[in-house]
PDB file of C-alpha atoms and ligand atoms in Angstrom:
ATOM      1  CA  MET A   1       0.000   0.000   0.000  1.00 56.00           C
ATOM      2  CA  ALA A   2       1.299   3.423  -0.925  1.00 71.00           C
ATOM      3  CA  MET A   3       2.350   5.803   1.823  1.00 85.00           C
ATOM      4  CA  ARG A   4       0.086   8.821   2.112  1.00 93.00           C
ATOM      5  CA  ILE A   5       1.445  12.349   2.369  1.00 96.00           C
ATOM      6  CA  LEU A   6      -0.611  15.432   3.158  1.00 98.00           C
ATOM      7  CA  ILE A   7       0.730  18.729   1.820  1.00 98.00           C
ATOM      8  CA  ALA A   8      -0.528  21.878   3.562  1.00 98.00           C
ATOM      9  CA  GLU A   9       0.839  24.732   1.462  1.00 97.00           C
ATOM     10  CA  ASP A  10      -0.792  27.862   0.036  1.00 96.00           C
ATOM     11  CA  GLU A  11       1.784  28.406  -2.725  1.00 95.00           C
ATOM     12  CA  GLU A  12       0.097  26.618  -5.576  1.00 96.00           C
ATOM     13  CA  SER A  13       3.188  26.235  -7.762  1.00 95.00           C
ATOM     14  CA  LEU A  14       5.090  24.660  -4.904  1.00 96.00           C
ATOM     15  CA  THR A  15       2.229  22.270  -4.159  1.00 97.00           C
ATOM     16  CA  LEU A  16       2.207  21.212  -7.817  1.00 96.00           C
ATOM     17  CA  LEU A  17       5.954  20.652  -7.827  1.00 95.00           C
ATOM     18  CA  LEU A  18       5.817  18.639  -4.607  1.00 96.00           C
ATOM     19  CA  ARG A  19       2.824  16.617  -5.716  1.00 96.00           C
ATOM     20  CA  TYR A  20       4.435  15.760  -9.041  1.00 93.00           C
ATOM     21  CA  ASN A  21       7.688  14.605  -7.458  1.00 92.00           C
ATOM     22  CA  LEU A  22       6.114  12.731  -4.566  1.00 92.00           C
ATOM     23  CA  GLU A  23       3.707  10.895  -6.851  1.00 88.00           C
ATOM     24  CA  ALA A  24       6.622   9.990  -9.114  1.00 83.00           C
ATOM     25  CA  GLU A  25       8.186   8.315  -6.070  1.00 81.00           C
ATOM     26  CA  GLY A  26       5.050   6.277  -5.478  1.00 78.00           C
ATOM     27  CA  TYR A  27       3.449   8.277  -2.673  1.00 87.00           C
ATOM     28  CA  GLU A  28      -0.235   9.011  -2.545  1.00 90.00           C
ATOM     29  CA  VAL A  29      -0.625  12.772  -2.191  1.00 96.00           C
ATOM     30  CA  ASP A  30      -3.383  14.938  -0.797  1.00 97.00           C
ATOM     31  CA  ALA A  31      -3.014  18.719  -0.702  1.00 98.00           C
ATOM     32  CA  VAL A  32      -4.789  21.599   1.006  1.00 98.00           C
ATOM     33  CA  ALA A  33      -4.027  25.320   0.911  1.00 98.00           C
ATOM     34  CA  ARG A  34      -5.328  26.321   4.343  1.00 98.00           C
ATOM     35  CA  GLY A  35      -4.333  25.387   7.866  1.00 97.00           C
ATOM     36  CA  ASP A  36      -7.877  24.877   9.104  1.00 97.00           C
ATOM     37  CA  GLU A  37      -8.612  22.626   6.123  1.00 98.00           C
ATOM     38  CA  ALA A  38      -5.521  20.610   6.918  1.00 98.00           C
ATOM     39  CA  GLU A  39      -6.755  20.164  10.477  1.00 97.00           C
ATOM     40  CA  LEU A  40     -10.113  18.870   9.238  1.00 97.00           C
ATOM     41  CA  ARG A  41      -8.389  16.515   6.817  1.00 97.00           C
ATOM     42  CA  LEU A  42      -6.256  15.141   9.638  1.00 97.00           C
ATOM     43  CA  ARG A  43      -9.381  14.405  11.655  1.00 95.00           C
ATOM     44  CA  GLU A  44     -10.856  12.441   8.769  1.00 94.00           C
ATOM     45  CA  GLN A  45      -7.762  10.423   8.011  1.00 92.00           C
ATOM     46  CA  VAL A  46      -4.262  10.359   9.440  1.00 94.00           C
ATOM     47  CA  PRO A  47      -1.626  10.244   6.663  1.00 96.00           C
ATOM     48  CA  ASP A  48       1.860   8.758   7.001  1.00 93.00           C
ATOM     49  CA  LEU A  49       3.569  12.152   6.861  1.00 97.00           C
ATOM     50  CA  VAL A  50       2.679  15.858   6.641  1.00 97.00           C
ATOM     51  CA  LEU A  51       4.530  18.594   4.765  1.00 97.00           C
ATOM     52  CA  LEU A  52       3.413  21.677   6.597  1.00 95.00           C
ATOM     53  CA  ASP A  53       3.953  25.261   5.500  1.00 93.00           C
ATOM     54  CA  TRP A  54       4.762  27.604   8.367  1.00 88.00           C
ATOM     55  CA  MET A  55       2.606  30.501   7.148  1.00 88.00           C
ATOM     56  CA  LEU A  56      -0.859  29.361   6.125  1.00 93.00           C
ATOM     57  CA  PRO A  57      -4.226  31.125   5.964  1.00 96.00           C
ATOM     58  CA  GLY A  58      -6.882  29.903   8.352  1.00 96.00           C
ATOM     59  CA  LEU A  59      -4.525  28.404  10.889  1.00 95.00           C
ATOM     60  CA  SER A  60      -0.749  28.795  10.961  1.00 90.00           C
ATOM     61  CA  GLY A  61       1.475  25.807  10.409  1.00 90.00           C
ATOM     62  CA  ILE A  62       3.070  26.286  13.787  1.00 86.00           C
ATOM     63  CA  GLU A  63      -0.272  26.256  15.582  1.00 89.00           C
ATOM     64  CA  LEU A  64      -1.448  23.268  13.590  1.00 93.00           C
ATOM     65  CA  CYS A  65       1.762  21.427  14.456  1.00 91.00           C
ATOM     66  CA  ARG A  66       1.152  22.152  18.128  1.00 90.00           C
ATOM     67  CA  ARG A  67      -2.382  20.750  17.858  1.00 93.00           C
ATOM     68  CA  ILE A  68      -1.141  17.705  15.957  1.00 95.00           C
ATOM     69  CA  ARG A  69       1.148  16.896  18.883  1.00 91.00           C
ATOM     70  CA  LEU A  70      -1.689  17.351  21.388  1.00 91.00           C
ATOM     71  CA  ARG A  71      -4.022  14.854  19.746  1.00 92.00           C
ATOM     72  CA  ARG A  72      -3.408  11.253  20.625  1.00 90.00           C
ATOM     73  CA  GLU A  73      -4.152  10.061  17.061  1.00 91.00           C
ATOM     74  CA  THR A  74      -1.475  12.313  15.579  1.00 93.00           C
ATOM     75  CA  GLU A  75       1.021  12.840  18.384  1.00 90.00           C
ATOM     76  CA  ARG A  76       3.589  10.711  16.575  1.00 91.00           C
ATOM     77  CA  LEU A  77       2.695  11.766  13.041  1.00 94.00           C
ATOM     78  CA  PRO A  78       5.878  12.699  11.124  1.00 95.00           C
ATOM     79  CA  VAL A  79       5.838  16.415  10.268  1.00 94.00           C
ATOM     80  CA  ILE A  80       8.253  18.316   8.051  1.00 93.00           C
ATOM     81  CA  MET A  81       7.852  22.067   8.326  1.00 89.00           C
ATOM     82  CA  LEU A  82       8.406  24.235   5.243  1.00 90.00           C
ATOM     83  CA  THR A  83       9.646  27.704   6.087  1.00 85.00           C
ATOM     84  CA  ALA A  84      10.609  30.797   4.131  1.00 80.00           C
ATOM     85  CA  ARG A  85      14.216  31.935   4.306  1.00 67.00           C
ATOM     86  CA  GLY A  86      14.905  34.927   6.474  1.00 64.00           C
ATOM     87  CA  GLU A  87      11.907  35.796   8.579  1.00 58.00           C
ATOM     88  CA  GLU A  88      11.440  32.475  10.271  1.00 58.00           C
ATOM     89  CA  GLY A  89      14.715  30.580   9.846  1.00 56.00           C
ATOM     90  CA  ASP A  90      16.266  31.225  13.230  1.00 53.00           C
ATOM     91  CA  ARG A  91      13.023  31.240  15.122  1.00 57.00           C
ATOM     92  CA  VAL A  92      12.155  27.792  13.845  1.00 58.00           C
ATOM     93  CA  ARG A  93      15.420  26.506  15.221  1.00 52.00           C
ATOM     94  CA  GLY A  94      14.744  28.130  18.548  1.00 42.00           C
ATOM     95  CA  LEU A  95      11.114  27.229  18.964  1.00 56.00           C
ATOM     96  CA  ALA A  96       9.965  23.859  20.013  1.00 59.00           C
ATOM     97  CA  THR A  97       7.545  23.500  17.157  1.00 70.00           C
ATOM     98  CA  GLY A  98       7.154  19.791  17.555  1.00 83.00           C
ATOM     99  CA  ALA A  99       8.097  19.283  13.911  1.00 87.00           C
ATOM    100  CA  ASP A 100      10.395  16.353  13.204  1.00 88.00           C
ATOM    101  CA  ASP A 101      12.305  18.230  10.558  1.00 86.00           C
ATOM    102  CA  TYR A 102      12.115  21.441   8.601  1.00 84.00           C
ATOM    103  CA  VAL A 103      13.373  22.737   5.286  1.00 86.00           C
ATOM    104  CA  THR A 104      13.901  26.321   4.242  1.00 85.00           C
ATOM    105  CA  LYS A 105      12.497  27.590   0.966  1.00 87.00           C
ATOM    106  CA  PRO A 106      13.724  27.555  -1.689  1.00 87.00           C
ATOM    107  CA  PHE A 107      14.853  23.972  -1.225  1.00 89.00           C
ATOM    108  CA  SER A 108      16.056  21.356  -3.637  1.00 90.00           C
ATOM    109  CA  VAL A 109      13.450  18.731  -4.425  1.00 91.00           C
ATOM    110  CA  PRO A 110      15.918  15.811  -4.241  1.00 89.00           C
ATOM    111  CA  GLU A 111      16.915  16.962  -0.765  1.00 89.00           C
ATOM    112  CA  LEU A 112      13.316  17.206   0.402  1.00 93.00           C
ATOM    113  CA  LEU A 113      12.575  13.750  -1.005  1.00 90.00           C
ATOM    114  CA  ALA A 114      15.598  12.394   0.826  1.00 89.00           C
ATOM    115  CA  ARG A 115      14.310  13.902   4.077  1.00 91.00           C
ATOM    116  CA  VAL A 116      10.844  12.480   3.507  1.00 93.00           C
ATOM    117  CA  ARG A 117      12.334   9.044   2.964  1.00 88.00           C
ATOM    118  CA  ALA A 118      14.598   9.351   5.977  1.00 88.00           C
ATOM    119  CA  LEU A 119      11.772  10.434   8.240  1.00 90.00           C
ATOM    120  CA  LEU A 120       9.412   7.720   7.026  1.00 88.00           C
ATOM    121  CA  ARG A 121      12.167   5.179   7.454  1.00 81.00           C
ATOM    122  CA  ARG A 122      12.615   6.314  11.058  1.00 83.00           C
ATOM    123  CA  ALA A 123       8.903   6.505  11.785  1.00 82.00           C
ATOM    124  CA  LYS A 124       7.668   3.479   9.845  1.00 73.00           C
ATOM    125  CA  PRO A 125      10.611   1.161   9.482  1.00 65.00           C
ATOM    126  CA  GLY A 126       8.488  -1.803   8.518  1.00 61.00           C
ATOM    127  CA  ARG A 127       6.677  -0.034   5.735  1.00 57.00           C
ATOM    128  CA  VAL A 128       9.563   1.293   3.699  1.00 60.00           C
ATOM    129  CA  ALA A 129      11.298  -1.126   1.425  1.00 63.00           C
ATOM    130  CA  ASN A 130      14.857  -1.419   2.590  1.00 74.00           C
ATOM    131  CA  LEU A 131      16.137  -3.223  -0.438  1.00 74.00           C
ATOM    132  CA  LEU A 132      16.977  -1.322  -3.605  1.00 82.00           C
ATOM    133  CA  ALA A 133      17.872  -3.153  -6.774  1.00 77.00           C
ATOM    134  CA  ALA A 134      19.141  -1.999 -10.138  1.00 80.00           C
ATOM    135  CA  GLY A 135      20.559  -4.382 -12.714  1.00 77.00           C
ATOM    136  CA  ASP A 136      22.704  -6.877 -10.824  1.00 81.00           C
ATOM    137  CA  ILE A 137      23.314  -4.509  -7.885  1.00 86.00           C
ATOM    138  CA  GLU A 138      21.403  -4.837  -4.638  1.00 83.00           C
ATOM    139  CA  LEU A 139      21.593  -2.343  -1.804  1.00 87.00           C
ATOM    140  CA  ASP A 140      20.162  -2.986   1.634  1.00 84.00           C
ATOM    141  CA  ARG A 141      19.533   0.256   3.471  1.00 81.00           C
ATOM    142  CA  GLU A 142      19.071  -1.418   6.803  1.00 74.00           C
ATOM    143  CA  THR A 143      22.180  -3.573   6.935  1.00 78.00           C
ATOM    144  CA  HIS A 144      24.201  -1.205   4.718  1.00 85.00           C
ATOM    145  CA  ARG A 145      25.218  -4.095   2.523  1.00 86.00           C
ATOM    146  CA  VAL A 146      25.781  -3.894  -1.197  1.00 90.00           C
ATOM    147  CA  ARG A 147      26.065  -6.853  -3.504  1.00 86.00           C
ATOM    148  CA  ARG A 148      26.764  -7.110  -7.174  1.00 87.00           C
ATOM    149  CA  ALA A 149      25.762 -10.345  -8.901  1.00 78.00           C
ATOM    150  CA  GLY A 150      25.445 -11.855  -5.439  1.00 75.00           C
ATOM    151  CA  LYS A 151      28.966 -10.907  -4.369  1.00 83.00           C
ATOM    152  CA  GLU A 152      29.346  -8.521  -1.456  1.00 88.00           C
ATOM    153  CA  LEU A 153      31.015  -5.191  -2.173  1.00 92.00           C
ATOM    154  CA  HIS A 154      32.747  -2.929   0.320  1.00 92.00           C
ATOM    155  CA  LEU A 155      31.943   0.744   0.040  1.00 94.00           C
ATOM    156  CA  GLY A 156      32.912   3.710   2.146  1.00 93.00           C
ATOM    157  CA  PRO A 157      30.038   5.584   3.831  1.00 92.00           C
ATOM    158  CA  THR A 158      29.969   8.372   1.231  1.00 94.00           C
ATOM    159  CA  GLU A 159      30.097   5.932  -1.666  1.00 96.00           C
ATOM    160  CA  PHE A 160      27.242   4.015  -0.069  1.00 96.00           C
ATOM    161  CA  LYS A 161      25.088   7.135   0.191  1.00 94.00           C
ATOM    162  CA  LEU A 162      25.972   8.121  -3.344  1.00 95.00           C
ATOM    163  CA  LEU A 163      24.990   4.724  -4.697  1.00 95.00           C
ATOM    164  CA  GLU A 164      21.788   4.726  -2.647  1.00 93.00           C
ATOM    165  CA  PHE A 165      20.914   8.147  -4.019  1.00 93.00           C
ATOM    166  CA  LEU A 166      21.542   7.098  -7.621  1.00 93.00           C
ATOM    167  CA  MET A 167      19.665   3.814  -7.177  1.00 90.00           C
ATOM    168  CA  GLN A 168      16.564   5.646  -6.005  1.00 86.00           C
ATOM    169  CA  SER A 169      16.155   7.094  -9.498  1.00 86.00           C
ATOM    170  CA  PRO A 170      17.781   4.778 -12.015  1.00 83.00           C
ATOM    171  CA  GLY A 171      18.325   6.401 -15.383  1.00 86.00           C
ATOM    172  CA  ARG A 172      17.921   9.914 -14.085  1.00 89.00           C
ATOM    173  CA  VAL A 173      20.842  12.274 -14.651  1.00 93.00           C
ATOM    174  CA  PHE A 174      21.926  14.257 -11.610  1.00 94.00           C
ATOM    175  CA  SER A 175      24.137  17.316 -11.778  1.00 94.00           C
ATOM    176  CA  ARG A 176      27.076  17.563  -9.397  1.00 92.00           C
ATOM    177  CA  GLU A 177      25.137  20.185  -7.481  1.00 90.00           C
ATOM    178  CA  GLN A 178      22.119  17.899  -7.071  1.00 91.00           C
ATOM    179  CA  LEU A 179      24.371  15.103  -5.899  1.00 93.00           C
ATOM    180  CA  LEU A 180      25.984  17.448  -3.398  1.00 91.00           C
ATOM    181  CA  ASP A 181      22.564  18.472  -2.072  1.00 88.00           C
ATOM    182  CA  GLY A 182      21.202  14.958  -1.948  1.00 88.00           C
ATOM    183  CA  VAL A 183      24.211  13.130  -0.562  1.00 91.00           C
ATOM    184  CA  TRP A 184      26.135  15.675   1.460  1.00 88.00           C
ATOM    185  CA  GLY A 185      23.279  18.027   2.293  1.00 83.00           C
ATOM    186  CA  ARG A 186      22.613  21.589   1.345  1.00 75.00           C
ATOM    187  CA  ASP A 187      24.428  23.197   4.227  1.00 75.00           C
ATOM    188  CA  VAL A 188      27.759  21.578   3.510  1.00 75.00           C
ATOM    189  CA  TYR A 189      30.107  23.640   1.425  1.00 80.00           C
ATOM    190  CA  ILE A 190      32.390  21.412  -0.544  1.00 83.00           C
ATOM    191  CA  ASP A 191      33.842  21.606  -3.986  1.00 86.00           C
ATOM    192  CA  GLU A 192      31.883  19.993  -6.791  1.00 85.00           C
ATOM    193  CA  ARG A 193      35.048  18.175  -7.797  1.00 89.00           C
ATOM    194  CA  THR A 194      34.649  16.193  -4.581  1.00 92.00           C
ATOM    195  CA  VAL A 195      31.659  14.567  -6.264  1.00 93.00           C
ATOM    196  CA  ASP A 196      33.895  13.392  -9.101  1.00 94.00           C
ATOM    197  CA  VAL A 197      36.349  11.931  -6.623  1.00 95.00           C
ATOM    198  CA  HIS A 198      33.649   9.927  -4.854  1.00 96.00           C
ATOM    199  CA  VAL A 199      32.014   8.816  -8.093  1.00 96.00           C
ATOM    200  CA  GLY A 200      35.448   7.558  -9.124  1.00 96.00           C
ATOM    201  CA  ARG A 201      35.787   5.623  -5.872  1.00 96.00           C
ATOM    202  CA  LEU A 202      32.292   4.237  -6.204  1.00 96.00           C
ATOM    203  CA  ARG A 203      33.010   3.080  -9.762  1.00 94.00           C
ATOM    204  CA  LYS A 204      36.136   1.331  -8.579  1.00 94.00           C
ATOM    205  CA  ALA A 205      34.351  -0.307  -5.666  1.00 94.00           C
ATOM    206  CA  ILE A 206      31.510  -1.715  -7.742  1.00 92.00           C
ATOM    207  CA  SER A 207      33.462  -2.644 -10.853  1.00 89.00           C
ATOM    208  CA  ARG A 208      33.811  -6.272 -11.777  1.00 83.00           C
ATOM    209  CA  PRO A 209      35.896  -7.754 -14.564  1.00 81.00           C
ATOM    210  CA  ARG A 210      33.969  -8.159 -17.814  1.00 79.00           C
ATOM    211  CA  SER A 211      30.950  -6.345 -16.367  1.00 80.00           C
ATOM    212  CA  PRO A 212      29.840  -3.004 -17.762  1.00 83.00           C
ATOM    213  CA  ASP A 213      30.193   0.203 -15.758  1.00 87.00           C
ATOM    214  CA  PRO A 214      26.748   0.965 -14.343  1.00 89.00           C
ATOM    215  CA  ILE A 215      27.509   4.657 -13.766  1.00 92.00           C
ATOM    216  CA  ARG A 216      27.153   6.844 -16.778  1.00 92.00           C
ATOM    217  CA  THR A 217      28.988  10.158 -17.079  1.00 92.00           C
ATOM    218  CA  VAL A 218      26.901  12.641 -19.018  1.00 90.00           C
ATOM    219  CA  ARG A 219      29.220  15.271 -20.403  1.00 89.00           C
ATOM    220  CA  GLY A 220      28.294  18.725 -19.184  1.00 87.00           C
ATOM    221  CA  ALA A 221      25.390  17.385 -17.140  1.00 91.00           C
ATOM    222  CA  GLY A 222      26.445  14.971 -14.439  1.00 93.00           C
ATOM    223  CA  TYR A 223      25.994  11.329 -13.571  1.00 95.00           C
ATOM    224  CA  ALA A 224      23.332   8.673 -13.777  1.00 92.00           C
ATOM    225  CA  LEU A 225      22.911   5.088 -12.827  1.00 91.00           C
ATOM    226  CA  ASP A 226      22.370   3.351 -16.124  1.00 84.00           C
ATOM    227  CA  GLU A 227      19.387   1.102 -15.757  1.00 67.00           C
ATOM    228  CA  THR A 228      20.063  -0.746 -18.983  1.00 67.00           C
ATOM    229  CA  TYR A 229      23.570  -1.950 -18.221  1.00 57.00           C
ATOM    230  CA  ALA A 230      22.798  -5.327 -16.723  1.00 48.00           C
ATOM    231  CA  PRO A 231      23.591  -8.190 -19.022  1.00 45.00           C
ATOM    232  CA  PRO A 232      20.948 -10.905 -19.193  1.00 43.00           C
ATOM    233  CA  SER A 233      22.173 -13.370 -16.624  1.00 44.00           C
ATOM    234  CA  PRO A 234      21.640 -17.083 -16.918  1.00 45.00           C
ATOM    235  CA  PRO A 235      19.474 -18.610 -14.210  1.00 47.00           C
ATOM    236  CA  SER A 236      21.669 -19.543 -11.315  1.00 48.00           C
ATOM    237  CA  PRO A 237      20.991 -22.180  -8.698  1.00 49.00           C
ATOM    238  CA  GLU A 238      19.852 -20.919  -5.313  1.00 46.00           C
ATOM    239  CA  THR A 239      22.634 -20.741  -2.801  1.00 43.00           C
TER     240      THR A 239
HETATM  241 CA1   CA B   1       2.711  30.156   3.012  1.00 62.23          CA
END
């Protein structure tokens, strides 16, 4: 069953962008533009996660978050607060809003998706698939194990996160900047060439003789995990 996400946001273009990307990741999305409407919706049905804008007509996000925490049915509901840069940034940090996480607008969509996944994984460990697969590579998020064609590979922590990030969207090309945001986080200032270094290490760690390179370099654009690389493998006996 798909995970349900409620978006409470009065900026229509942002709601559209979020809805599009969340649905592409397999989430079921419901959206409202007012805080009081969001509260009603939460009384009808409790979703798996809420993306809650700080400034909303009807009822502010901060007040709604407080009420969410007071109700027994929603006291543990994962909430990510969306805030505007500047006016609220520092206050959000200082206030005990009860939100599990918050992002500052404008934010990168891949980063927000990563936070949604991380929060759902923390809150609903049983409901999020921990095993990612692409071609002959398998990645287990829970045990942090990676195997290629059944053989265990040893990756450093950054290479693991990089591979996990790429495997979440096979075929999609990510710029160095998007990889930096998604893997290292938006607040970390490192050189984009660092991405190349880690992609190089990842390539080395997952390479196997006579097997194609699953990571594609797209000149001028970035990197992608090539979903078509896997050679048809003969059926192998169960081990
Ligand atoms: Ca707003």
